[in-house]
Coordinates of C-alpha atoms in Angstrom, one line a residue:
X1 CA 228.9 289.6 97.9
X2 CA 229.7 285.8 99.3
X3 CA 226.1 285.7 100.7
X4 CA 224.5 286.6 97.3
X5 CA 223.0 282.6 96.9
X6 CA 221.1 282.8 100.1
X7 CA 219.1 285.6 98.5
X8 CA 215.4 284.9 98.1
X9 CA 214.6 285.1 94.5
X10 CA 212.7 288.5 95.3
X11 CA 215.6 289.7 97.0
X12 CA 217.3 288.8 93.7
X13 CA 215.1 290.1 91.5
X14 CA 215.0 293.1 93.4
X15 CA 219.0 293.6 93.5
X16 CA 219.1 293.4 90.3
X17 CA 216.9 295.5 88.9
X18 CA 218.5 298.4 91.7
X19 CA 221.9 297.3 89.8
X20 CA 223.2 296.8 93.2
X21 CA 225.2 293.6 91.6
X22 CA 225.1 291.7 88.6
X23 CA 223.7 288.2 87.6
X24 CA 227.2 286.9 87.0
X25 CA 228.2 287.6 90.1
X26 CA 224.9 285.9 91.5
X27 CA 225.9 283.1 89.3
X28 CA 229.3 282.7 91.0
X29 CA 228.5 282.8 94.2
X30 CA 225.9 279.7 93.4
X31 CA 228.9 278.2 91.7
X32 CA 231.1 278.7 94.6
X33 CA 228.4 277.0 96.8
X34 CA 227.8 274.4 94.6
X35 CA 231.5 273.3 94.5
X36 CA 231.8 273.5 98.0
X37 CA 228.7 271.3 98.6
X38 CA 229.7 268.0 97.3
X39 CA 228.7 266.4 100.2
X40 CA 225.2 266.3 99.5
X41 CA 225.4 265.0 96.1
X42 CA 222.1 267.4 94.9
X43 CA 223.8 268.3 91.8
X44 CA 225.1 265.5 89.1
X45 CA 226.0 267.8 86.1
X46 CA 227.1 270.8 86.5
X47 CA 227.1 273.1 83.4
X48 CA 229.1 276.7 84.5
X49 CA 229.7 277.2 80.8
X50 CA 225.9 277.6 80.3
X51 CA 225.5 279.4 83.3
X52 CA 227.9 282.1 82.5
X53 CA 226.8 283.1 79.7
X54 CA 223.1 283.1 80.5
X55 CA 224.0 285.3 83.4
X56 CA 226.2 287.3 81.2
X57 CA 223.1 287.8 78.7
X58 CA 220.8 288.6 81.7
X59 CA 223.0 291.4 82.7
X60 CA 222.7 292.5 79.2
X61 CA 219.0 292.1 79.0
X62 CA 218.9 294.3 83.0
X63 CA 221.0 297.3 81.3
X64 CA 218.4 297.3 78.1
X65 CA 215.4 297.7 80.4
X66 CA 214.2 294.3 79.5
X67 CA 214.1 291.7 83.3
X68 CA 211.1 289.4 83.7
X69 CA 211.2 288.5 87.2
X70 CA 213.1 285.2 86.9
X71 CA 216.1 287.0 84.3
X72 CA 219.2 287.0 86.3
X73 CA 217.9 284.2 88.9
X74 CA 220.5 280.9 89.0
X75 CA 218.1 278.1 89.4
X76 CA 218.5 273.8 89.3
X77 CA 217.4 271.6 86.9
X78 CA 215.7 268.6 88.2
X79 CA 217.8 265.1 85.9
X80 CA 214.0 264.7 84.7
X81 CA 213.7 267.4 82.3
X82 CA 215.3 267.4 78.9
X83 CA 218.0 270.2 78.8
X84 CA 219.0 270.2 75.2
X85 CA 223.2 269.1 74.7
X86 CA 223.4 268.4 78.4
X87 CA 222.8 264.8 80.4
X88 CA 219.5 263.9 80.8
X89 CA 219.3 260.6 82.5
X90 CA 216.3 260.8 84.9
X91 CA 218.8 259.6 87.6
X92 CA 219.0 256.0 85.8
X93 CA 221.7 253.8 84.0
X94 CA 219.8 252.7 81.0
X95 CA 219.7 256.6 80.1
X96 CA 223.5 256.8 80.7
X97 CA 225.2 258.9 77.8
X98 CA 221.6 260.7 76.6
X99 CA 222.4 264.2 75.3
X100 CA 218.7 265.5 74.6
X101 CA 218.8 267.2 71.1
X102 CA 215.9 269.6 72.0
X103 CA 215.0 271.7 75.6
X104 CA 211.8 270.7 77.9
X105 CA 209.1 273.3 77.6
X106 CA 209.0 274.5 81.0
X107 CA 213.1 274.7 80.8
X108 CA 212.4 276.3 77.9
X109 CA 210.3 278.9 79.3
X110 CA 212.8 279.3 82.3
X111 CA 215.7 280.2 79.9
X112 CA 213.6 282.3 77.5
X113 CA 212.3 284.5 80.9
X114 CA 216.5 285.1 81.5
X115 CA 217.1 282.4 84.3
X116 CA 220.6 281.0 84.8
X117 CA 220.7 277.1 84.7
X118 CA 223.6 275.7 87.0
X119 CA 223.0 272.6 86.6
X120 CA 220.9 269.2 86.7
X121 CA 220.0 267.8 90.1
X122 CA 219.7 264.2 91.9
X123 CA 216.4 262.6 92.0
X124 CA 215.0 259.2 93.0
X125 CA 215.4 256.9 89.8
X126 CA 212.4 257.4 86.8
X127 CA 211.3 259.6 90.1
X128 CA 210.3 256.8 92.2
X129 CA 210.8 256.9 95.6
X130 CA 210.6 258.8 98.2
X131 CA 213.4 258.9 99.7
X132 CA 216.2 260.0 96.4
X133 CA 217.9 256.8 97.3
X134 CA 216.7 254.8 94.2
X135 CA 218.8 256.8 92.2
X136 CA 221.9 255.5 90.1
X137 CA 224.0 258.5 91.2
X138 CA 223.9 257.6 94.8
X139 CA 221.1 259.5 97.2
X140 CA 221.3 263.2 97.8
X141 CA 221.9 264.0 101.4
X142 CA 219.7 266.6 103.4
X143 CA 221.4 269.5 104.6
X144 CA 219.9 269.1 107.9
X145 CA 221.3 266.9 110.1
X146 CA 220.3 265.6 113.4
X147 CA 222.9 263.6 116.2
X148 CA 225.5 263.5 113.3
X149 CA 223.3 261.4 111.1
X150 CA 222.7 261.6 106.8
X151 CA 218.9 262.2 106.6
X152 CA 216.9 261.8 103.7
X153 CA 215.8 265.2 101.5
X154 CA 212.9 263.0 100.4
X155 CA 211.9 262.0 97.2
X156 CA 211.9 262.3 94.0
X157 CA 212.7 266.2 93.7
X158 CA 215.5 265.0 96.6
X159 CA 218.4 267.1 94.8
X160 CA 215.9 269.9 94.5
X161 CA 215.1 270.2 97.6
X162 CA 218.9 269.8 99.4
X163 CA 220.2 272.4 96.7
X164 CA 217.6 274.8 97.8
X165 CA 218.1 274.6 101.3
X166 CA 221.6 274.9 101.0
X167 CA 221.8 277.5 99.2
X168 CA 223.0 276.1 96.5
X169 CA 220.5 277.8 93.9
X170 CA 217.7 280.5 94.6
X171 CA 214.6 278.0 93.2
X172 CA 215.0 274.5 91.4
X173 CA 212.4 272.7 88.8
X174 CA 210.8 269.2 90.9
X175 CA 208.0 266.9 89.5
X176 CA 205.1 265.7 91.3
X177 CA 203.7 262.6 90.7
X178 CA 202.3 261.3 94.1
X179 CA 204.3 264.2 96.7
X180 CA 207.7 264.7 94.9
X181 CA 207.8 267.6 95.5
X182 CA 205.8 268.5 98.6
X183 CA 207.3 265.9 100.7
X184 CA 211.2 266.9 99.7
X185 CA 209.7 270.5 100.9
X186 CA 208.5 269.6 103.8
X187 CA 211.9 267.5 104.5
X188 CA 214.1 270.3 104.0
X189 CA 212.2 273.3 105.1
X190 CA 211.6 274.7 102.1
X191 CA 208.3 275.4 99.7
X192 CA 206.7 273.6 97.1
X193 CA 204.1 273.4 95.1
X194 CA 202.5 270.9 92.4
X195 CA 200.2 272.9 90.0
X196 CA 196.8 271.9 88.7
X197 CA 197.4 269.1 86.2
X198 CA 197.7 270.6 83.0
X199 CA 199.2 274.0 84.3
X200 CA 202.6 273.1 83.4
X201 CA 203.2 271.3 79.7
X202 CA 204.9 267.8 80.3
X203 CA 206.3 267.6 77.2
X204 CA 210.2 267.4 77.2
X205 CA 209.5 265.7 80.8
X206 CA 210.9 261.9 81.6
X207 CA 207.5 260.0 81.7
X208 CA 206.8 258.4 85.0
X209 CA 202.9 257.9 85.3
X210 CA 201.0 260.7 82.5
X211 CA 198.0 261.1 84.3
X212 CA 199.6 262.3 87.6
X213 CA 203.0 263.7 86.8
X214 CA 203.1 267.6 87.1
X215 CA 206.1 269.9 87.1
X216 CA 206.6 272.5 89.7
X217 CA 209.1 275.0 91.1
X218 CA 210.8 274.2 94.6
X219 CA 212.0 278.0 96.8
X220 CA 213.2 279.1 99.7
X221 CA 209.8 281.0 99.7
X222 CA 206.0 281.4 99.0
X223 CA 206.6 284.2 97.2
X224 CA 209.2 282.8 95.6
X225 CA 206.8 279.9 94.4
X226 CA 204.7 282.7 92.4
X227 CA 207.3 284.4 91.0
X228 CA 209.0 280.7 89.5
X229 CA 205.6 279.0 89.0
X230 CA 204.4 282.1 86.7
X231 CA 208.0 281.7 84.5
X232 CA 206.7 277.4 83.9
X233 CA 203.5 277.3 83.3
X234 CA 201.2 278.5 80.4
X235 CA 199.8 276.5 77.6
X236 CA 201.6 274.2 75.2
X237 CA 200.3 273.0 72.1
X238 CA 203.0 270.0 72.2
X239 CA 201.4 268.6 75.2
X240 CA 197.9 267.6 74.7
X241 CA 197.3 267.8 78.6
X242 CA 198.3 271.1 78.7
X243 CA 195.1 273.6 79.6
X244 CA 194.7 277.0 76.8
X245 CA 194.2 279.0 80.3
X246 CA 196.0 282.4 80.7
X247 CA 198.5 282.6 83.5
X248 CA 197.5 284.6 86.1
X249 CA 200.3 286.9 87.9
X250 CA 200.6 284.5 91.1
X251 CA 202.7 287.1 93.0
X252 CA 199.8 290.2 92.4
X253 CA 197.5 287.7 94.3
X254 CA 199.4 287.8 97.7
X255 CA 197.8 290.1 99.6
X256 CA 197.2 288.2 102.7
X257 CA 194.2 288.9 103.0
X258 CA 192.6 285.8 103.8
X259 CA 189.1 286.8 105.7
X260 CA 186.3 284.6 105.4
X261 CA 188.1 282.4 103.4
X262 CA 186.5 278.6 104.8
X263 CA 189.4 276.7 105.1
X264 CA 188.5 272.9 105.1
X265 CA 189.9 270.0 107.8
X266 CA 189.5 266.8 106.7
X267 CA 188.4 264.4 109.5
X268 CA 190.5 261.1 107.8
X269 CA 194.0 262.6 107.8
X270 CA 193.7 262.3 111.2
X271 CA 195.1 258.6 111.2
X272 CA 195.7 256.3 114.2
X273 CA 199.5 256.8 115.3
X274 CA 200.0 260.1 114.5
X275 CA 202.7 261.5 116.0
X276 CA 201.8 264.0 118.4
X277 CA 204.1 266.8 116.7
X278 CA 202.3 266.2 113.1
X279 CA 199.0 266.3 115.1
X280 CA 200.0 269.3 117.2
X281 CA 201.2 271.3 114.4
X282 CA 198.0 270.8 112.5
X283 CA 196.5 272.4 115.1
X284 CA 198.2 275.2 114.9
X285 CA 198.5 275.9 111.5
X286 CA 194.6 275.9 111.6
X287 CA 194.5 278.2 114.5
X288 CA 197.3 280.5 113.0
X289 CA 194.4 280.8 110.0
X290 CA 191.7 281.4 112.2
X291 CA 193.3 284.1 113.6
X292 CA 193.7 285.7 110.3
X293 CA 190.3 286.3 109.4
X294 CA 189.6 282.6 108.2
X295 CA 186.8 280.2 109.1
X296 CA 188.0 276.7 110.2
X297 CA 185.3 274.5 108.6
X298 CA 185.6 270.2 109.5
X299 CA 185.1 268.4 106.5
X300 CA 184.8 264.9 105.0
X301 CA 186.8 263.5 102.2
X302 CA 185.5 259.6 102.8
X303 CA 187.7 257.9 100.4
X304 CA 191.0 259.0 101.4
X305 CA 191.7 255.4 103.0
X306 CA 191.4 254.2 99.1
X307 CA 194.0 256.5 97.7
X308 CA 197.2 255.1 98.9
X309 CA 196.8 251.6 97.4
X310 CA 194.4 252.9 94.1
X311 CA 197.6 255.2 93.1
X312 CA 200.1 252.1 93.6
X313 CA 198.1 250.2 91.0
X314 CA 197.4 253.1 88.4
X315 CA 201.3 254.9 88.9
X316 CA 203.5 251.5 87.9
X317 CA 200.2 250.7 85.8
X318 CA 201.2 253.8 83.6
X319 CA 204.9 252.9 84.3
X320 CA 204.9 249.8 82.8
X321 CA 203.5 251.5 79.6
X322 CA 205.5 254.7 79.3
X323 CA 209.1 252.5 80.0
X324 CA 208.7 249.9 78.1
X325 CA 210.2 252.4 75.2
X326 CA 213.8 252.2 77.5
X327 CA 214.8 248.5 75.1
X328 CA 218.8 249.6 74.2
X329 CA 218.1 250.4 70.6
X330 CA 217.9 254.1 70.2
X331 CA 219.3 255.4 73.0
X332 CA 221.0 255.1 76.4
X333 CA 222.6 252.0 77.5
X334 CA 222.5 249.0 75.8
X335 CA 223.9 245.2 77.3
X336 CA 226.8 243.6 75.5
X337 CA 226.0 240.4 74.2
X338 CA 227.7 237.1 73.9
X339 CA 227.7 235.1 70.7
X340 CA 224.3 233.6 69.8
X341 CA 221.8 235.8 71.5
X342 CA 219.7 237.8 69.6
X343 CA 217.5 241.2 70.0
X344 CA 215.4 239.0 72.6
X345 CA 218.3 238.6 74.3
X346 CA 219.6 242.0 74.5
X347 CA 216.5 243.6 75.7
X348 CA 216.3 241.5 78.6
X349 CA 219.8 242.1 79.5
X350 CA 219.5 245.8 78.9
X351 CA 216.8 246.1 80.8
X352 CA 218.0 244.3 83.5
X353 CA 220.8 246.0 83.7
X354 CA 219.1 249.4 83.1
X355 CA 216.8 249.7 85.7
X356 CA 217.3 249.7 89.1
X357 CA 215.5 247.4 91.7
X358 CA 212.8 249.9 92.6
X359 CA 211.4 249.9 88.8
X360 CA 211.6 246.8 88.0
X361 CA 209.6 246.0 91.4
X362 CA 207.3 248.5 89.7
X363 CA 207.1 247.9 86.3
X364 CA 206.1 244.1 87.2
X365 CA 203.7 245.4 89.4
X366 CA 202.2 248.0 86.3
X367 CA 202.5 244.7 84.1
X368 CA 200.7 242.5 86.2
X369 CA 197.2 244.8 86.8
X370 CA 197.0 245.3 83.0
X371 CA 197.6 242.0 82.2
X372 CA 194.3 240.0 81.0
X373 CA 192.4 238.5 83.9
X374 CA 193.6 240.8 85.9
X375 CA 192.9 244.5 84.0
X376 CA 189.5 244.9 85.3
X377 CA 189.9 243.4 88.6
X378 CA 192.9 246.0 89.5
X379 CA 193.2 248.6 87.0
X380 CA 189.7 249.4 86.1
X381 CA 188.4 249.1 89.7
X382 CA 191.5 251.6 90.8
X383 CA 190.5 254.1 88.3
X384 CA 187.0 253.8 89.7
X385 CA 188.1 254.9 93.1
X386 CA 189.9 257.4 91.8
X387 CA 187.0 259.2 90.5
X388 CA 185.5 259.0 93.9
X389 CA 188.3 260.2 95.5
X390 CA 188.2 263.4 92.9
X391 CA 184.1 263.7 93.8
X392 CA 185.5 263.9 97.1
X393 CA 187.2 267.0 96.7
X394 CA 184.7 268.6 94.5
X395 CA 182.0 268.1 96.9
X396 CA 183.8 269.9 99.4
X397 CA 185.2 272.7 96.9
X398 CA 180.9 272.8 95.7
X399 CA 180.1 273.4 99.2
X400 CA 182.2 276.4 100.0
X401 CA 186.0 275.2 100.7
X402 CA 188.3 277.4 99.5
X403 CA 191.3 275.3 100.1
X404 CA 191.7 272.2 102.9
X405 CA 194.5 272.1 105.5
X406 CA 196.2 269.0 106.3
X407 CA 200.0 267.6 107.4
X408 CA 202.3 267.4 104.4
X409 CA 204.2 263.9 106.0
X410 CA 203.5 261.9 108.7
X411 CA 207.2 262.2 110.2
X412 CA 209.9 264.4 110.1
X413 CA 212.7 263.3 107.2
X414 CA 214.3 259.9 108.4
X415 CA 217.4 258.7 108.5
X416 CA 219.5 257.2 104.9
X417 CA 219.0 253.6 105.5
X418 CA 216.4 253.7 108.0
X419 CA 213.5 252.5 105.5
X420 CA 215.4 251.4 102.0
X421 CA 215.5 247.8 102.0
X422 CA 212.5 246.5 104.2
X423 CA 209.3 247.0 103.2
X424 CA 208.4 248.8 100.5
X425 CA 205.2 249.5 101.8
X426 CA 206.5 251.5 104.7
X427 CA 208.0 253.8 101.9
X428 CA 205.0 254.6 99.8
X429 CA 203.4 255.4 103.0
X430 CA 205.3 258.8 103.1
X431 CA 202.8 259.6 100.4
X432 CA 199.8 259.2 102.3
X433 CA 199.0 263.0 102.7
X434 CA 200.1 263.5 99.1
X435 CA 198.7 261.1 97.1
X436 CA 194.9 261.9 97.0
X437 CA 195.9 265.4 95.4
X438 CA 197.8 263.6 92.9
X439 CA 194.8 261.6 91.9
X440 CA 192.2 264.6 92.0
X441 CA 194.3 266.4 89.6
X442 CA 194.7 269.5 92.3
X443 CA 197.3 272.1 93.2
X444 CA 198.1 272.0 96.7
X445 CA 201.3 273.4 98.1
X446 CA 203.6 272.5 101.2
X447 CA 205.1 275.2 103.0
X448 CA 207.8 274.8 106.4
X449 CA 205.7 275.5 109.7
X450 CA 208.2 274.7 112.6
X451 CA 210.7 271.8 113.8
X452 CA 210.0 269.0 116.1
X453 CA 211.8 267.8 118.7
X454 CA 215.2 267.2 117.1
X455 CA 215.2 270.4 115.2
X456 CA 214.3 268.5 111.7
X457 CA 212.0 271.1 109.9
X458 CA 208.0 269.8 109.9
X459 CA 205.3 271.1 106.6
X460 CA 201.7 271.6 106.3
X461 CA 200.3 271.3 103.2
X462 CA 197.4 273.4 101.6
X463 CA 195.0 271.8 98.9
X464 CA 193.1 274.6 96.6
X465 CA 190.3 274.4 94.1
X466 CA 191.7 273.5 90.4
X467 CA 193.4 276.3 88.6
X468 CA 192.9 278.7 91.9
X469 CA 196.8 278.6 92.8
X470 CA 197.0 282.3 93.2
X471 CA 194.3 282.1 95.7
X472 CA 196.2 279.0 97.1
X473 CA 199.4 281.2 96.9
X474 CA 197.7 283.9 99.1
X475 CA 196.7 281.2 101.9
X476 CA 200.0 279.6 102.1
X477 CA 201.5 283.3 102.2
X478 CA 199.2 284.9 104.8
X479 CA 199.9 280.9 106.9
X480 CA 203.6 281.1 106.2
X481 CA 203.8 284.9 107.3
X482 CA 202.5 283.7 110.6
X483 CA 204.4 280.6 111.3
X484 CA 207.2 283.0 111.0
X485 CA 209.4 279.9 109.8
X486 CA 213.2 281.1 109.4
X487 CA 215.4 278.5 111.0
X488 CA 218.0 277.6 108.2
X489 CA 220.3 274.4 108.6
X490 CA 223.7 274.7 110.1
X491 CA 226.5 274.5 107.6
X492 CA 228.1 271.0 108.0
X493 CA 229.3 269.9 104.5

């Protein structure tokens, strides 16, 4: 029974439903691993009350006959969703003390399909960054480590990712605004996968950028990615991005069967100085496809150069807007302040003392293109290439792609330290494989594929046509099947 947290969520599911043991004691051993995991600082809050007696109403609701797939199943909370009476602080000071009064919709959906909630996880600060150490909690460590050094989990979803790789819980909620989640998956060996925009409803979600952010689930598994992804999304009247679409049953559509599916390889992600593992492992992955049935098909996606620096204008653009609402009068922290100043006074000083260097860096960034003289010379012209990066895709999609290959990072995860504090720029270039998804509005999904070198696990990501993520599913199942990716990190903490 000790080993019950390293259970897929199928295996769960599965267990459960066979009565072979109960959610509560699923729940516990996730607790037991949780305590014992300090170390990597995933978790912030921890809520075993809740837990307990959602597993204890799961067991109830697996004697009356009545389990969706996800009842019983302990999962994470990433600090960005709303989880109604418990902190919600999107990994931030100037949200220190928020107790939501109401539950985000996709938690929402989690708890009302029986899952357990453990907890609320680390995360990069507003979710920027890309490497979870932005966040006022301290970064989250990744359970892999290499010649006795912390690496990063990635970022934002950075406590989703560690928890799930350790164990910790059996799937975990991330958001994906430019790679959040696909990049912490790819980091820590583990899947994830950012839905077409307007899959999941935002509302009850920490704004970071509207027009890109998506939530997602973050498993051990593809299949576990179906079964979590089918428990979030569906459509939400309170969020007017949401798409009125039915939610197709992602796990039915794994068959593995993926013959005469044209799988597309974009010519521009292969970018001078590639290292020669990334490149390699392309390769493979491609061939491992081929070998399925699949036709490898070279394609062009010409503005892919542009989307890298159009996204770092449009994201803070949007962050400016959606933070400025963060001023110390409603909620969260506010600045003490000294005799004479007035509410001028104290927004400065709360916001200053709020946010951490990484937003602020952004929000005067986001503040600058929209300011006038500058709006159509940076903001407009961004959004501009953004629609030629999404005719891009479509073009490719129109002439008979089914989904496009392509490396998920260009490294392995680095070291804590190694890039926080020079140049930002060499940070946001993590993104560089991510971003363009983000900015066609696409689901892609990245899934482990091998190790390099050091042992620190390597991802590919696939990119499918919009709302086509159980024919995404089905190509990252029949890909991961035949990497045969089961390496698991060595217990250190």
């Amino acid at each position: 029974m000790t080993d019950l947290n390293a259970l897929s969520i199928a295996e769960a599911r599965d267990g459960l439903r066979a009565g072979r043991f109960t959610a509560q004691e699923l729940t516990e051993a996730c607790l037991a691993a949780i305590d014992g995991a300090g170390r990597l600082n995933a978790f912030v809050h921890q809520t075993p009350e809740i837990a307990r007696q959602r597993a204890a109403d799961a067991d109830a609701r697996l004697r009356a006959g009545d389990a969706p797939a996800m009842c019983g199943i302990p999962v994470g909370i990433k600090d960005l969703f709303c989880t109604e009476g418990v902190p919600s602080q999107a990994a931030s000071f100037i949200l220190n003390g928020f107790l939501p009064p109401y539950e985000s919709t996709v938690g929402a959906r989690l708890r009302d399909a029986g899952a357990v909630m453990l907890g609320k996880l680390n995360m990069d600060e507003f979710a920027m960054g890309s490497s979870n150490e932005t966040s006022v909690y301290g970064p989250a460590v990744n359970p892999w480590k290499v010649d006795g050094r912390d690496l990063t989990p990635g970022g934002s979803s950075g406590g989703s990712a560690a928890a799930v790789a350790a164990d910790l819980c059996l799937g975990a909620t991330g958001t994906d605004t430019g790679g959040s989640i696909r990049q912490p998956a790819a980091f820590t060996g583990t899947v994830g996968i950012k839905p077409t925009y307007g899959r999941c409803s935002r509302w009850g979600i920490v704004a970071f950028a509207s027009s890109l952010d998506q939530a997602g689930p973050m498993t051990r598994t593809v299949r576990d990615a179906a079964i979590m992804l089918g428990a979030m999304c569906g459509h939400d009247p309170k969020d007017s991005t949401s798409a009125d679409l039915p939610v197709p049953d992602f796990e039915a559509a794994l068959t593995g069967d993926v013959r005469g599916r044209r799988i597309g390889i974009p010519r521009e992600y292969r970018m001078d100085g590639m290292p020669a593992e990334i490149a390699a492992l392309w390769d493979r992955g491609a061939e491992m496809l081929r070998d399925a049935g699949a036709e490898i098909v070279d394609i062009s996606l010409p503005h892919t150069k542009y989307a890298l620096p159009a996204y770092y204008v449009i994201a803070p653009a949007e962050a400016s807007s959606n933070l400025a609402r963060y001023d110390g009068v409603r909620y969260g922290h506010r600045a003490k302040l000294t005799q004479g100043e007035g509410i001028v006074e104290m927004y400065e000083k709360t916001r200053a003392e709020g946010f951490g260097p990484e937003v602020q860096r952004r929000v005067m960034i986001g503040t600058y293109v929209l300011s006038a003289g500058f709006y159509d010379a940076y903001y407009n012209r961004a959004r501009k290439v953004r629609t030629l990066i999404k005719r891009d895709f479509d073009m490719a999609f129109d002439d008979g792609i089914d989904a496009i290959l392509t490396p998920a990072t260009p490294s392995a995860a680095f070291a804590l330290g190694e890039k926080a504090g020079g140049d930002p720029v060499e940070m946001y270039l993590n993104d560089i494989f991510t971003v363009p998804v983000n900015m066609a509005g696409l689901p892609a999904v990245a899934l482990p594929s091998g190790l390099d070198g050091r042992g620190r696990p390597l991802g590919l990501q696939l990119i499918g046509r919009p709302w086509e993520e159980g024919d995404l599913l089905n190509i990252a199942w029949r890909l991961e099947t035949a990497a045969g990716f089961v390496s698991k990190p060595q217990k250190w903490w």
